[in-house]
XYZ file of C-alpha atoms in Angstrom:
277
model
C 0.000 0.000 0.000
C 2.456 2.470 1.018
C 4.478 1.638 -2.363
C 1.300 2.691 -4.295
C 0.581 6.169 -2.140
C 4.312 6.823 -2.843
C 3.835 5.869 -6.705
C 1.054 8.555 -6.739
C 2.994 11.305 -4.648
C 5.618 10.984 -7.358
C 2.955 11.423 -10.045
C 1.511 14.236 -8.633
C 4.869 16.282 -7.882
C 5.794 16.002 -11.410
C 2.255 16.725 -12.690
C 2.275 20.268 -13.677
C 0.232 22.670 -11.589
C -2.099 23.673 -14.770
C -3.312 20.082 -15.246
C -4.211 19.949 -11.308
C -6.626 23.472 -12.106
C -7.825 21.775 -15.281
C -9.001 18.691 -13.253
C -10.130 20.621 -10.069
C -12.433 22.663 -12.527
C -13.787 19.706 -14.683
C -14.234 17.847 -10.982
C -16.526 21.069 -9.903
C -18.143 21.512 -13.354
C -19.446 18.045 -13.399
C -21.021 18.160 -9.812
C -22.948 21.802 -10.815
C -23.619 20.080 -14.053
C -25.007 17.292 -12.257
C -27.061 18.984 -9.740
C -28.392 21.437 -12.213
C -29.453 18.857 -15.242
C -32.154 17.448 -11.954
C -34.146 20.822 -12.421
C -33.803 20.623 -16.063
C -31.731 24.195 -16.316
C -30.521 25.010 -19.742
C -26.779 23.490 -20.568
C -25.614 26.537 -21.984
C -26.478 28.383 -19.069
C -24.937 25.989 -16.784
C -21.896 25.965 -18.497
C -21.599 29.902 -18.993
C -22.021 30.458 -15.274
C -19.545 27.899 -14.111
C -16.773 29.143 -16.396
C -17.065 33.057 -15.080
C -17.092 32.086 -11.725
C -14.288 29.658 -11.770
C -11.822 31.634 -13.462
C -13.011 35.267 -11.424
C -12.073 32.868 -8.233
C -8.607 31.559 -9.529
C -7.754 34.886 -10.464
C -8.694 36.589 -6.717
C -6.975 33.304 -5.462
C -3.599 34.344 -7.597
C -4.103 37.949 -6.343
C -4.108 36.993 -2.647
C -1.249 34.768 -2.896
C 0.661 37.860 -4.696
C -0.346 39.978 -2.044
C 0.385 37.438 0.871
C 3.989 36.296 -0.941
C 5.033 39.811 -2.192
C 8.049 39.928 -0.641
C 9.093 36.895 -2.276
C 7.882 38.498 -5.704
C 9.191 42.089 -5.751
C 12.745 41.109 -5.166
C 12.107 41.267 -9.128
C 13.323 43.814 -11.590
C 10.727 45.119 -13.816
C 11.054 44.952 -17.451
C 8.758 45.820 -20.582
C 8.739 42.749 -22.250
C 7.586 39.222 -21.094
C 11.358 37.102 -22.279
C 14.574 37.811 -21.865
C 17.370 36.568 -24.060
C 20.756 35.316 -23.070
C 22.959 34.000 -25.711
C 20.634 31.245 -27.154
C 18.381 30.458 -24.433
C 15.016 32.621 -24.093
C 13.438 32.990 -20.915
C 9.624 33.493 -20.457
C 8.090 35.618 -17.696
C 10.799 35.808 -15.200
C 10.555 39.616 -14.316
C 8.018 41.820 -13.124
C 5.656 42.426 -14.087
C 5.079 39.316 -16.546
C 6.199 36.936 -13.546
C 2.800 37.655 -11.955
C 0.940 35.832 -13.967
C 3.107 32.459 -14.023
C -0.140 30.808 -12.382
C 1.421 27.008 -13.851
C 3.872 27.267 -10.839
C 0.977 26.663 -8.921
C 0.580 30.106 -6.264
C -3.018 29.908 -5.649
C -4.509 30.657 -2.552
C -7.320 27.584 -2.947
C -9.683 28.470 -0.286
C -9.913 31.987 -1.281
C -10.604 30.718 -4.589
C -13.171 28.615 -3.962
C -15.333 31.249 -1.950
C -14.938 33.875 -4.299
C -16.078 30.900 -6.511
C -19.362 30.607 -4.700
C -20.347 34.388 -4.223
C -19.600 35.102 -8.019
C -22.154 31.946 -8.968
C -24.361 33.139 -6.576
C -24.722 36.427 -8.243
C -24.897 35.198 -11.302
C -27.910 32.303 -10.550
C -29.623 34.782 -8.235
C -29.541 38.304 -10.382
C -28.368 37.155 -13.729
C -30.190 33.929 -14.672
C -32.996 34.480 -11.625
C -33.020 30.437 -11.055
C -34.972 29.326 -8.249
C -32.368 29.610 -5.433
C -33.460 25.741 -3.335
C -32.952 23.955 -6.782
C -29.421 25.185 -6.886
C -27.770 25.805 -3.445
C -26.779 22.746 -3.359
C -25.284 22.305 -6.707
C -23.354 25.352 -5.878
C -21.876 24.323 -2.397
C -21.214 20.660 -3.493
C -19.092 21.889 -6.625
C -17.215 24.454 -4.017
C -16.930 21.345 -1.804
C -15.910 18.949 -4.587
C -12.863 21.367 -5.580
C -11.564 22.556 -1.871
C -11.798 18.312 -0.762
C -9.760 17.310 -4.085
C -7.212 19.847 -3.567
C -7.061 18.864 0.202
C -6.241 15.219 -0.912
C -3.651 16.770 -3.402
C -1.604 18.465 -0.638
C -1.625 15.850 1.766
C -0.742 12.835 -0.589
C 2.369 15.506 -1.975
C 2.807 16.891 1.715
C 2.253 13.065 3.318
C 0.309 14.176 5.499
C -3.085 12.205 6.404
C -4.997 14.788 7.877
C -5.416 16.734 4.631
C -6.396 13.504 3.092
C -8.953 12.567 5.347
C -10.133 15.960 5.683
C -10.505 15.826 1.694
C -12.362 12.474 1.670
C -15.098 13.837 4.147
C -15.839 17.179 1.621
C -15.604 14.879 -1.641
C -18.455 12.325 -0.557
C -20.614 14.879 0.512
C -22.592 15.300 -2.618
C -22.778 11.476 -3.112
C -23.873 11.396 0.562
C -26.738 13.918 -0.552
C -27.828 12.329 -3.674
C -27.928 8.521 -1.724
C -30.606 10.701 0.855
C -32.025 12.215 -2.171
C -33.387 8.490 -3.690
C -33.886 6.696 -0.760
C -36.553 9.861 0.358
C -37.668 8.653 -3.125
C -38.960 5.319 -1.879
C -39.895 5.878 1.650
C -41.688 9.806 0.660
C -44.496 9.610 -2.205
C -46.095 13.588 -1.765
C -43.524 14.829 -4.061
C -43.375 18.254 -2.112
C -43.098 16.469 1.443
C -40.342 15.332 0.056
C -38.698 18.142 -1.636
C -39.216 20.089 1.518
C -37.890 17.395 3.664
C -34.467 16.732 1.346
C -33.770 20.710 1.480
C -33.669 20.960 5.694
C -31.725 17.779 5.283
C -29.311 19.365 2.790
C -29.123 22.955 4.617
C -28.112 21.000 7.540
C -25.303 18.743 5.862
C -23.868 22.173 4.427
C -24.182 23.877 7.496
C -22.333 21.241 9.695
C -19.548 21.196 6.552
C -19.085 25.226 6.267
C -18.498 25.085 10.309
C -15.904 22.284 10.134
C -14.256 23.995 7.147
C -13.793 27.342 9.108
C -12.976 25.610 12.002
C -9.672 24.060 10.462
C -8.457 27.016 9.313
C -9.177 28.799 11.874
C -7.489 26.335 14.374
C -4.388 26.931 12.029
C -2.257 30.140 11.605
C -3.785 31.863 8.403
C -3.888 34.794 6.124
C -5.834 38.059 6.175
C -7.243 37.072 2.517
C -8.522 33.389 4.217
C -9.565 34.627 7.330
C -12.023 37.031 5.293
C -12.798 34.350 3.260
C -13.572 32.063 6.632
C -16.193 34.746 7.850
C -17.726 35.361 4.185
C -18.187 31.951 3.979
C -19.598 31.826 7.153
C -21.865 34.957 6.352
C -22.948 33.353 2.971
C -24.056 30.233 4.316
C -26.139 31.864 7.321
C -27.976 34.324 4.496
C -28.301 31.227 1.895
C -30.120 29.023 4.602
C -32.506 31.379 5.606
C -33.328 32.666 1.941
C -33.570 28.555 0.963
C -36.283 28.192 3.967
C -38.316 30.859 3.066
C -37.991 30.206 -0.497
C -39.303 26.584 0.001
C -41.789 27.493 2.287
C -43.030 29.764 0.355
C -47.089 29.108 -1.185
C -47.215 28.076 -4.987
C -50.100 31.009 -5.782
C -50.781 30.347 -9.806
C -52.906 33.050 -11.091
C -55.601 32.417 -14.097
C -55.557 35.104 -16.691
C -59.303 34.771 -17.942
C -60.224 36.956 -20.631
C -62.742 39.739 -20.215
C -64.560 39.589 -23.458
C -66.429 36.402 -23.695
C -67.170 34.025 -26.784
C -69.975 34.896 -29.220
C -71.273 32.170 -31.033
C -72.872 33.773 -34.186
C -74.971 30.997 -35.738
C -76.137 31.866 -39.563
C -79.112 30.452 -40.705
C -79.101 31.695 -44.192
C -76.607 30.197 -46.697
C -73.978 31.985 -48.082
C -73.595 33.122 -52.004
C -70.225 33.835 -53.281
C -70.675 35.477 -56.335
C -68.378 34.723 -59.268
């Protein structure tokens, strides 16, 4: 066993940092996908919103490690263009400021990535595509959840450290955890909205519990200023999101009949009708 772990901590060092985003995103991307396809939401839609928000939160993620590592960074000179030449070897975004966006050597500030992540989707199901907000909290936090467990099991399998793999295990099988409530409350649960109601308190409780065990390992660790903001809007988020998801499903289905104000006339004609040529 501990030939294979070391097998796959090899693999992973040498994997470069870029494939580890690509796979982290496609990882997320399939659990929104997932969640969202249930409620029938249009594919383009789904896609569009995922890509925004995943790229606006690896890009605050790069700008709070920057801002958190600067000292290692502006040792730098600046120069105007992105290479440098020396004899014949060319050298790509070394300097300042093109070394600030060498993302592939993999400074990314995860967790601050991943809640700027959720707030960015948020806006954009909420104000942007006006989605019913219960069908797709969980998709969101599940995705989030998805990315920051796979990353966890990244570090610890490169770092050898267990904790961060365990830690990682417990966020990954959340959504299949939700989705194995979600059909057996299919067979025990016939009123379709006793059930609905019933798997959204069970859901706003499973992401509650997670969100407070998240925050509480970082914050039982020494951390940034960037995380620890990201800790309490996290925190924040989740608090607003449950309440808005219980009033939302609680909320009476009121359908209202448009009935037209000039009635039918039947007009019956007794006398047939000539068409002259």
């Amino acid at each position: 066993m501990s030939n294979i772990l070391d097998a796959i901590r090899i693999f992973l060092v040498n994997l470069h940092p870029l494939w580890v985003y690509l796979f982290l995103s496609i990882a997320g991307l399939f659990v929104y996908w997932r969640g969202c396809t249930e409620t029938r939401k249009d594919r383009s839609s789904i896609f569009d919103t995922f890509i925004i928000s995943i790229v606006l939160g690896l890009l605050m993620g790069r700008v709070s490690f920057l801002s958190i590592n600067w000292s290692e960074y502006g040792r730098y000179a600046w120069y105007f263009l992105p290479y440098e030449r020396y004899g014949d070897t060319v050298y790509m975004f070394r300097l300042l400021p093109w070394r600030l966006f060498r993302i592939w050597d993999g400074g990314l500030t995860i967790f601050v990535a991943m809640v700027t992540f959720v707030l960015i989707l948020t806006l954009l199901v909420l104000f942007s595509r006006k989605w019913k907000w219960y069908q797709l909290f969980f998709p969101i936090y599940f995705s989030m959840s998805s990315m920051l467990g796979l990353s966890f099991i990244y570090l610890g399998i490169i770092e050898s450290y267990k904790g961060w793999i365990i830690r990682g295990l417990l966020l990954v099988f959340l959504p299949l955890i939700f989705w194995s409530i979600s059909k057996i409350l299919l067979l025990v649960i016939k009123n379709g909205v006793k059930r609905r109601k019933f798997l959204v308190y069970i859901g706003v409780l499973i992401v509650t519990l997670s969100t407070v065990y998240i925050s509480y390992e970082y914050l039982s660790d020494s951390v940034s200023t960037f995380e620890l903001v990201s800790v309490i809007l996290l925190l924040l988020w989740t608090a607003v999101m449950d309440i808005y998801t219980f009033i939302e499903i609680n909320k009476p289905n009121v359908e209202i009949e448009k009935v037209s104000s000039v009635r039918a006339v039947d007009i019956e004609i007794n006398q047939p009708i000539r068409i002259k040529k």
